[in-house]
Short mmCIF file of C-alpha atoms and ligand atoms in Angstrom, two decimals:
data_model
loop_
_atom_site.label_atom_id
_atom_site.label_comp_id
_atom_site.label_asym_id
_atom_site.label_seq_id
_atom_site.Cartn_x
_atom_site.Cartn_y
_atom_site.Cartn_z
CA UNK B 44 0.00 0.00 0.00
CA UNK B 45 1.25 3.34 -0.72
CA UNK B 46 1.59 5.28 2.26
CA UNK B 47 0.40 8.52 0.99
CA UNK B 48 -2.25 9.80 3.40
CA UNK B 49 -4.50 12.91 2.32
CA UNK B 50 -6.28 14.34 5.23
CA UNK B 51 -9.15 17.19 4.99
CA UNK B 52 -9.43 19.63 7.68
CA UNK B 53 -6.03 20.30 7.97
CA UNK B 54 -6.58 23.78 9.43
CA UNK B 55 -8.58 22.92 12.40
CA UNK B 56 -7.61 21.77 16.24
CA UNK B 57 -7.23 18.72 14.94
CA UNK B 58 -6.25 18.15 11.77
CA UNK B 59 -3.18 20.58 11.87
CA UNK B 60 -2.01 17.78 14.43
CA UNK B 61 -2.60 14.91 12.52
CA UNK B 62 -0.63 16.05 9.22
CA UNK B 63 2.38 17.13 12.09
CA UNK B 64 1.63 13.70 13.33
CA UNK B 65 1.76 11.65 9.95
CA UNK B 66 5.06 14.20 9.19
CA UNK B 67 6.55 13.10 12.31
CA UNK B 68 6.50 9.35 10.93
CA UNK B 69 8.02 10.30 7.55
CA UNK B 70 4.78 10.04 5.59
CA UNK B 71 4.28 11.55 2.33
CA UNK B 72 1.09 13.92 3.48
CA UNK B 73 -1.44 15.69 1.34
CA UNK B 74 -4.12 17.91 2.48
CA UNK B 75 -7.40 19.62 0.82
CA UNK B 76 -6.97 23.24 1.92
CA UNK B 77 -10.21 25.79 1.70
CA UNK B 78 -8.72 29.26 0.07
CA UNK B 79 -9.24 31.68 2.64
CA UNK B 80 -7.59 34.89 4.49
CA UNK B 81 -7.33 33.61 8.26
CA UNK B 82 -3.53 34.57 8.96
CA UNK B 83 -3.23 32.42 11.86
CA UNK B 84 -4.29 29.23 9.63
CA UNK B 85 -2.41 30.06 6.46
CA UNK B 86 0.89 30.51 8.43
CA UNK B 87 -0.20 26.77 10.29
CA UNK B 88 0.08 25.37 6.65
CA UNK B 89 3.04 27.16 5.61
CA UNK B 90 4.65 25.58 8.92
CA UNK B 91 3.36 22.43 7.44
CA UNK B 92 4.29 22.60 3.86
CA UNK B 93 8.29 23.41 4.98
CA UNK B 94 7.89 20.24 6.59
CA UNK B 95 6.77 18.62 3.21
CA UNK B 96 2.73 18.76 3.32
CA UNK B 97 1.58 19.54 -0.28
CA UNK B 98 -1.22 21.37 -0.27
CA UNK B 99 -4.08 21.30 -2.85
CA UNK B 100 -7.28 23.92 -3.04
CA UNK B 101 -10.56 22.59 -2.44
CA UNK B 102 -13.28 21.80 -0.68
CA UNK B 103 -14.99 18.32 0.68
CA UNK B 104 -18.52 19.38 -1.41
CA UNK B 105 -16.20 20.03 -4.22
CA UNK B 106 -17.72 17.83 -7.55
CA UNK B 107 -16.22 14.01 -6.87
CA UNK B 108 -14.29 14.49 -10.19
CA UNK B 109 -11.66 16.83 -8.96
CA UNK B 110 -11.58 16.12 -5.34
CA UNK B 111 -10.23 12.59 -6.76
CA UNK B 112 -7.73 14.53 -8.58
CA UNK B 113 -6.94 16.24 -5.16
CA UNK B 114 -6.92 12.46 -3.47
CA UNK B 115 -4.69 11.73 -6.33
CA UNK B 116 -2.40 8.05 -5.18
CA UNK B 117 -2.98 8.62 -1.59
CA UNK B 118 -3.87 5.02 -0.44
CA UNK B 119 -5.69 6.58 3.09
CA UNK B 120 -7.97 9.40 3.50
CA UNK B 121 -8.42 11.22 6.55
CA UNK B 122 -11.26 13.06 7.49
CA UNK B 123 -10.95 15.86 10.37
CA UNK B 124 -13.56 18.65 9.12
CA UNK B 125 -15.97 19.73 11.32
CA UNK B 126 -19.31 21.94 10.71
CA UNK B 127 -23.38 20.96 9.82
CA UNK B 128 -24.76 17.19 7.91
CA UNK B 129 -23.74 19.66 5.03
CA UNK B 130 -20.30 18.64 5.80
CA UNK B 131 -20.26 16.12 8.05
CA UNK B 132 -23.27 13.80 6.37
CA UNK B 133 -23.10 15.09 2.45
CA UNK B 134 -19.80 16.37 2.53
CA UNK B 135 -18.05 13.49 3.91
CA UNK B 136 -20.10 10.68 1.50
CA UNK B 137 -18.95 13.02 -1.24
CA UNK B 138 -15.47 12.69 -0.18
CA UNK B 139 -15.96 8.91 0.32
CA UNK B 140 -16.98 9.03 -3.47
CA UNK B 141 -14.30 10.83 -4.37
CA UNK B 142 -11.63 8.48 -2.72
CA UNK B 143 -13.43 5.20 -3.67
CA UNK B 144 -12.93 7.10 -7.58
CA UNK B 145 -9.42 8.06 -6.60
CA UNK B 146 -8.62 4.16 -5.84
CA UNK B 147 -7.64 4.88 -2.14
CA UNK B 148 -7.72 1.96 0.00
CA UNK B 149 -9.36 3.58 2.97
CA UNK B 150 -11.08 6.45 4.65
CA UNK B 151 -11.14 7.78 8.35
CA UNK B 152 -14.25 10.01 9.03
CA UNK B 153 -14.18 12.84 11.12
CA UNK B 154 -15.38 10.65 14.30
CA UNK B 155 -12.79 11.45 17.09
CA UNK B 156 -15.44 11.41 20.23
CA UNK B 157 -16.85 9.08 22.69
CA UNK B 158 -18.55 5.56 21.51
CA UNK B 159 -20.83 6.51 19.29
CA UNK B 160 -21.44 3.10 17.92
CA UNK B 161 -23.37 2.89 21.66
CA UNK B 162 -25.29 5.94 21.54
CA UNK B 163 -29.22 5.80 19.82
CA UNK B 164 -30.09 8.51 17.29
CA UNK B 165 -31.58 11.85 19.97
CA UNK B 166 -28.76 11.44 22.09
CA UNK B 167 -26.90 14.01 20.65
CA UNK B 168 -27.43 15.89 17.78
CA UNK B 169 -23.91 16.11 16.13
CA UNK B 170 -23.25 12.21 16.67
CA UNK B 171 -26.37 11.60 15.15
CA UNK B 172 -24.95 13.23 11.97
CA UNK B 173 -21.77 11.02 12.04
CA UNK B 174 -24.08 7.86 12.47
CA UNK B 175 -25.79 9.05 9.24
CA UNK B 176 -22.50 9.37 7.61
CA UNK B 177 -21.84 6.08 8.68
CA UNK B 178 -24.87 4.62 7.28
CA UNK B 179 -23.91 6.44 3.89
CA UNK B 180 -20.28 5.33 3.82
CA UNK B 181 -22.10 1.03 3.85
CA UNK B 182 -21.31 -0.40 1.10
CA UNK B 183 -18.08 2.00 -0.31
CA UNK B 184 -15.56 0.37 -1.86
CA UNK B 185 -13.15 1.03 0.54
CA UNK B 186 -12.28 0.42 4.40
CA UNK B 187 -13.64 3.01 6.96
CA UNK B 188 -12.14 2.64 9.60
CA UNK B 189 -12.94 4.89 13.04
CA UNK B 190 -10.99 6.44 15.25
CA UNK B 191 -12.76 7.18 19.23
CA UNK B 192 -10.45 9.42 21.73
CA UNK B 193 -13.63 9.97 24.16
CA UNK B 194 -12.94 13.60 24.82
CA UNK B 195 -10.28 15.88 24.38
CA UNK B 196 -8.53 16.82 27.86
CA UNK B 197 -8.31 20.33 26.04
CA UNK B 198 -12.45 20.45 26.24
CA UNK B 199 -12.72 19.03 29.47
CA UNK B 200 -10.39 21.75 31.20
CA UNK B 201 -11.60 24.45 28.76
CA UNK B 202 -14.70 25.12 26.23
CA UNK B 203 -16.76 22.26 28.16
CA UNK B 204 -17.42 24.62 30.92
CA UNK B 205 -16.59 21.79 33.41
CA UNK B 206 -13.97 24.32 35.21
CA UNK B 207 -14.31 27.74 36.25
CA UNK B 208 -10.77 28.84 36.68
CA UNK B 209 -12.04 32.24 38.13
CA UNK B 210 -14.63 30.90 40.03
CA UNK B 211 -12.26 28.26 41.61
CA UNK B 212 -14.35 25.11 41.01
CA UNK B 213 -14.60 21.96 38.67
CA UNK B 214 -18.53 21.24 37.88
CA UNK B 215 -19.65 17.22 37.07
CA UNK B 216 -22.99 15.79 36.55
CA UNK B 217 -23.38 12.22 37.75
CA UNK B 218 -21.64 9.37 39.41
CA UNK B 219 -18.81 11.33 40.13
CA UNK B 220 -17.01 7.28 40.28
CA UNK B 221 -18.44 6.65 36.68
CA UNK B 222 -15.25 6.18 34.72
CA UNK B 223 -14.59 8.39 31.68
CA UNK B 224 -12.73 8.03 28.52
CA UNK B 225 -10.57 10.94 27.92
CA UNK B 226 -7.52 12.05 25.78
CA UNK B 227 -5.60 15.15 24.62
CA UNK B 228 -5.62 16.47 20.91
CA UNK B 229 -1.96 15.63 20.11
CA UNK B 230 -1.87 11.89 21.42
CA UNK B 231 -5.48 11.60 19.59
CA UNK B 232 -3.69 12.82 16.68
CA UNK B 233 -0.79 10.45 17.03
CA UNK B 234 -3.44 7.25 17.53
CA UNK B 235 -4.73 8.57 14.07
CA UNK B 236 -1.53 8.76 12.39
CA UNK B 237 -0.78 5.12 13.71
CA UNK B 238 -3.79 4.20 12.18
CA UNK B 239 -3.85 5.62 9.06
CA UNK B 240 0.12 3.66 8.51
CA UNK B 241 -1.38 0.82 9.87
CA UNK B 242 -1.91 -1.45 7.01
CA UNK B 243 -3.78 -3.84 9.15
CA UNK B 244 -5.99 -1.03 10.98
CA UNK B 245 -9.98 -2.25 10.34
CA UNK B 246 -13.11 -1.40 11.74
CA UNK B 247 -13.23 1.07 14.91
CA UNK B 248 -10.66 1.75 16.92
CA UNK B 249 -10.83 3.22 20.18
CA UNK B 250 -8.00 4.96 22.54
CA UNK B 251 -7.82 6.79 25.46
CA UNK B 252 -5.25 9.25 27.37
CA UNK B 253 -6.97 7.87 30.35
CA UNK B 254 -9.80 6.48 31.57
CA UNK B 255 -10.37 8.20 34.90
CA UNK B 256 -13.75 9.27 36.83
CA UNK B 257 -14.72 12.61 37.37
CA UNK B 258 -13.47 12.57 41.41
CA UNK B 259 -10.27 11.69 40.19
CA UNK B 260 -9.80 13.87 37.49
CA UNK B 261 -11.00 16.57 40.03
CA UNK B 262 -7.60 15.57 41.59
CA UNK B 263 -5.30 15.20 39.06
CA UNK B 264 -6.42 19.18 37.79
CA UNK B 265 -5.65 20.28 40.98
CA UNK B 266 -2.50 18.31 41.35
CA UNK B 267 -1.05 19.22 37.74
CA UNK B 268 -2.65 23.12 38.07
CA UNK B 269 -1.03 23.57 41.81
CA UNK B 270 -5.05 24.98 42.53
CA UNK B 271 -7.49 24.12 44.71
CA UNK B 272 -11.04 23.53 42.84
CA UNK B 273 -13.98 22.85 45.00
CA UNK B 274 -15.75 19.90 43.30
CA UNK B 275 -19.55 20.77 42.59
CA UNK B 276 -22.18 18.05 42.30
CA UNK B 277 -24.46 19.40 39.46
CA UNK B 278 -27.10 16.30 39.83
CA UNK B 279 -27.44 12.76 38.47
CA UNK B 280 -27.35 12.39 34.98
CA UNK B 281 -31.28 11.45 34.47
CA UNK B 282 -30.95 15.08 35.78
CA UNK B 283 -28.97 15.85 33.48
CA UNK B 284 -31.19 14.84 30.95
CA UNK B 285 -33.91 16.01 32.30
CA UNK B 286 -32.44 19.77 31.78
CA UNK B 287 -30.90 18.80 28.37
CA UNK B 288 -34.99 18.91 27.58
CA UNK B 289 -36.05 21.44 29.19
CA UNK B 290 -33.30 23.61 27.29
CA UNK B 291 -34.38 22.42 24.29
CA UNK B 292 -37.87 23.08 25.09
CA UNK B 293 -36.40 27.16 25.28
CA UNK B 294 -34.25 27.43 22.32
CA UNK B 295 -34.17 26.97 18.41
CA UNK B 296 -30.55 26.16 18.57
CA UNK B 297 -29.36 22.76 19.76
CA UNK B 298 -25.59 24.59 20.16
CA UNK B 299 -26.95 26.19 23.06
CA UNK B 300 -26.88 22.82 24.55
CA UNK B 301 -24.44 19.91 22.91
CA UNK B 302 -22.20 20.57 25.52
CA UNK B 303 -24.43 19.00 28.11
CA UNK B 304 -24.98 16.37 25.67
CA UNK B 305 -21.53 15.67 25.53
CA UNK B 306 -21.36 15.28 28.87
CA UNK B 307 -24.63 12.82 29.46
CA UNK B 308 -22.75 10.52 26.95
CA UNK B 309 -20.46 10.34 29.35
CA UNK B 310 -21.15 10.10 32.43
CA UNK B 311 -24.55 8.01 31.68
CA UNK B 312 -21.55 5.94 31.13
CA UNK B 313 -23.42 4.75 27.44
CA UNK B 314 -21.06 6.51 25.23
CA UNK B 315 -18.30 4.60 27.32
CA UNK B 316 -15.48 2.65 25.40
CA UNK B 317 -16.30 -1.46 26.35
CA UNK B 318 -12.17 -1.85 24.99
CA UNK B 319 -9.09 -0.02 24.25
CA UNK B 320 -6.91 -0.62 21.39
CA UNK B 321 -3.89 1.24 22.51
CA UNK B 322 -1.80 -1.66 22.84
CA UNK B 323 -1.46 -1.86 19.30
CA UNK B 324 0.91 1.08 19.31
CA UNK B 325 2.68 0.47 22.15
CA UNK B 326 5.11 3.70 20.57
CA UNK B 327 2.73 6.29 21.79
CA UNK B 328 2.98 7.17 25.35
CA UNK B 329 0.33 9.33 26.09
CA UNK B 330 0.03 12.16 28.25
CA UNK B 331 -1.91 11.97 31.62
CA UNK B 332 -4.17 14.72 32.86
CA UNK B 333 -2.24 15.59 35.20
CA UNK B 334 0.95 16.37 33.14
CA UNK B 335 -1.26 18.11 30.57
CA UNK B 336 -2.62 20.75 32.41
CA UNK B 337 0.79 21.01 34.23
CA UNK B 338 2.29 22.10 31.06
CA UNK B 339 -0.63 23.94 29.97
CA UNK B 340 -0.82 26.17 33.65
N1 LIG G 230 -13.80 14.30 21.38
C1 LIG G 230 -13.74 15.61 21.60
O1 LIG G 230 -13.69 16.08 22.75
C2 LIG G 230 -13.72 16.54 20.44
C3 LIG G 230 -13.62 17.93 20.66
C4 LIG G 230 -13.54 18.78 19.56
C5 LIG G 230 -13.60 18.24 18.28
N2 LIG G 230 -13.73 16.90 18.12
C6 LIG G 230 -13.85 16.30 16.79
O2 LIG G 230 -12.63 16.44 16.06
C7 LIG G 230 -12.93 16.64 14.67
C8 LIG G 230 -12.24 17.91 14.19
O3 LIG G 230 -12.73 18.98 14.98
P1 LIG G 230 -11.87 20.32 15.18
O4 LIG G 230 -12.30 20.92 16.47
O5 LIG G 230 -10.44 20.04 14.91
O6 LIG G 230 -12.48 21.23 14.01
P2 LIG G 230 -12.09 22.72 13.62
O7 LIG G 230 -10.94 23.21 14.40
O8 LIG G 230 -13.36 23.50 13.63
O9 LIG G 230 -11.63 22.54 12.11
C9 LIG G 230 -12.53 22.10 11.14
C10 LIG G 230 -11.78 21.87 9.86
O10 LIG G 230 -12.73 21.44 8.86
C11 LIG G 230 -12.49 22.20 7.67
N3 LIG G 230 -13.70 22.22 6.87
C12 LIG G 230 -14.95 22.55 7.26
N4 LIG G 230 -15.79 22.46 6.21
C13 LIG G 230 -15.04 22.06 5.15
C14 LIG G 230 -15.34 21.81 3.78
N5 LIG G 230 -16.57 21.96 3.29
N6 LIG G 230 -14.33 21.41 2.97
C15 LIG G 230 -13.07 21.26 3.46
N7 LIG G 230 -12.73 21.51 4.73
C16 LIG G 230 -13.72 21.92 5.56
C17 LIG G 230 -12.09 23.56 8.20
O11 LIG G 230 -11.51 24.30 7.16
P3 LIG G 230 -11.46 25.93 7.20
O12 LIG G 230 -10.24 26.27 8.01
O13 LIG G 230 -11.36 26.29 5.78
O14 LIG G 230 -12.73 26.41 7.87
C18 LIG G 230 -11.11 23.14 9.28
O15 LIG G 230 -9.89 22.76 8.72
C19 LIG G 230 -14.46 16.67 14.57
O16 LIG G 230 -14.94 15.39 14.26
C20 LIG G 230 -14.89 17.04 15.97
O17 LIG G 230 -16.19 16.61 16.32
C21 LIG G 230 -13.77 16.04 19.17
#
């Protein structure tokens, strides 16, 4: 197999660290760029492309004709866009398309959360759209193969709302002993690269940073932060649903609340990985919570 790996979203959180990732193990990396004038992301990809990323304009709705010319002889095809069923649903079976005409051997969709081969469609909105990409990639001509990480460590300490910094306190809902699957960005991106080199890499795959409960990731911020948080029971997570409904019962837009369905994947402990696969890349070492918000404090 050729080990050419194209990857779409190469500008986002994530994507930027898979390319550095594949780079990092001497793969010959391609990625479907977007023109636009963000400064911040075009000087990302020119960090990139002195490493050896080519980059090729285009876009993931882009007619399946030339996005195969953009997939080109890449033999894997990563997906790490994020946005609406526009992109994630349509967007991503076009892409599929375009790969299976391209010849590419397999495709990674932009999965990269908790299990959501677990969850039932309601649960939360923006899995529901990657289990209707899944149910349009059946039948490809090509391996899809998924990658889980959980959560990022990055949303847990930050955009989750989970801890007030200012405030001085780290908010859970549930079993605060209900174990969680979580990782950080970078070693999700590293699982991904492993994956996408991994001739033998089928089906889904799932890894975590840790797996670690809510009371004792309470700890290990305050240990690798040097702060004391006061740990705030929010309520049980039938609670928890309870008020994901009563939200939506107040507001047109279901962004108001996907973080709190995030979270009731979790700790309802249904989006929770049954198995890990990080044994089979026993090379990546990854970074407890603890250490990663000591070298993020
Ligand atoms: N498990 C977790 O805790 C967690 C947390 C966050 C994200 N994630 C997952 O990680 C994945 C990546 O998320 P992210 O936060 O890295 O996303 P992001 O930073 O918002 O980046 C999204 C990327 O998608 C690209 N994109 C969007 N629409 C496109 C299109 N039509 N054609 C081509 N490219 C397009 C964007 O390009 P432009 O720069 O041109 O806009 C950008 O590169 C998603 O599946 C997301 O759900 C997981």
């Amino acid at each position: 197999m050729s080990s050419k790996v194209f990857v779409a979203g190469a500008t986002g959180l994530l994507g930027g660290r898979i390319v550095d990732a594949l780079l990092d193990r001497g793969a010959s990396v391609r990625a479907l760029v977007r023109p636009g004038e963000d400064a911040a992301k075009k000087a990302a990809i020119e960090a990139l492309q002195a490493r050896g990323l080519e980059v090729v304009a285009g876009d993931i709705t882009d007619p399946p004709a030339r996005l195969a010319e953009a997939v080109g002889d890449a033999a894997t095809v990563i997906s790490a866009v994020q946005g609406g069923p526009d992109v994630i649903v349509d967007g991503q079976a076009n892409l599929v398309h375009a790969a299976e005409k391209a010849g590419a051997a397999r495709f990674i969709p932009s999965d990269f959360a908790v299990d959501v081969t677990k969850l039932a469609d309601g649960d939360n909105f923006m899995i529901d759209w990657r289990r209707a990409a899944a149910a349009r990639f059946r039948g490809a001509d090509l391996d899809v193969v998924s990658v889980l990480n959980g959560a990022f460590y990055e949303v847990m300490v930050g955009f989750m709302g989970i801890v007030d910094w200012e405030g001085g306190t780290l908010s859970h809902w549930g079993d605060p002993d209900q174990p969680l699957d979580l990782t950080s960005v970078s070693d999700t991106a590293a699982y991904t690269a492993a994956v996408a080199l991994d001739p033998g890499a089928t089906g889904t795959l799932r890894f975590a940073g840790e797996v670690i409960s809510f009371r004792r990731f309470h700890e290990a911020v305050q240990r690798g932060s040097g702060r004391r948080l006061e740990l705030r029971d929010l309520g049980t997570a039938d609670e928890l649903r309870a008020e994901i409904e009563r939200r939506a019962g107040l507001t047109e837009n279901p962004f108001d609340y996907v973080a709190l369905q995030y979270q009731w994947c979790m700790v309802s402990g249904k989006g929770k990985f049954d198995t890990l696969d990080n044994a089979r890349y026993p090379q990546i070492t990854p970074v407890s919570v603890a250490d990663f918000v000591r070298a993020s404090s």
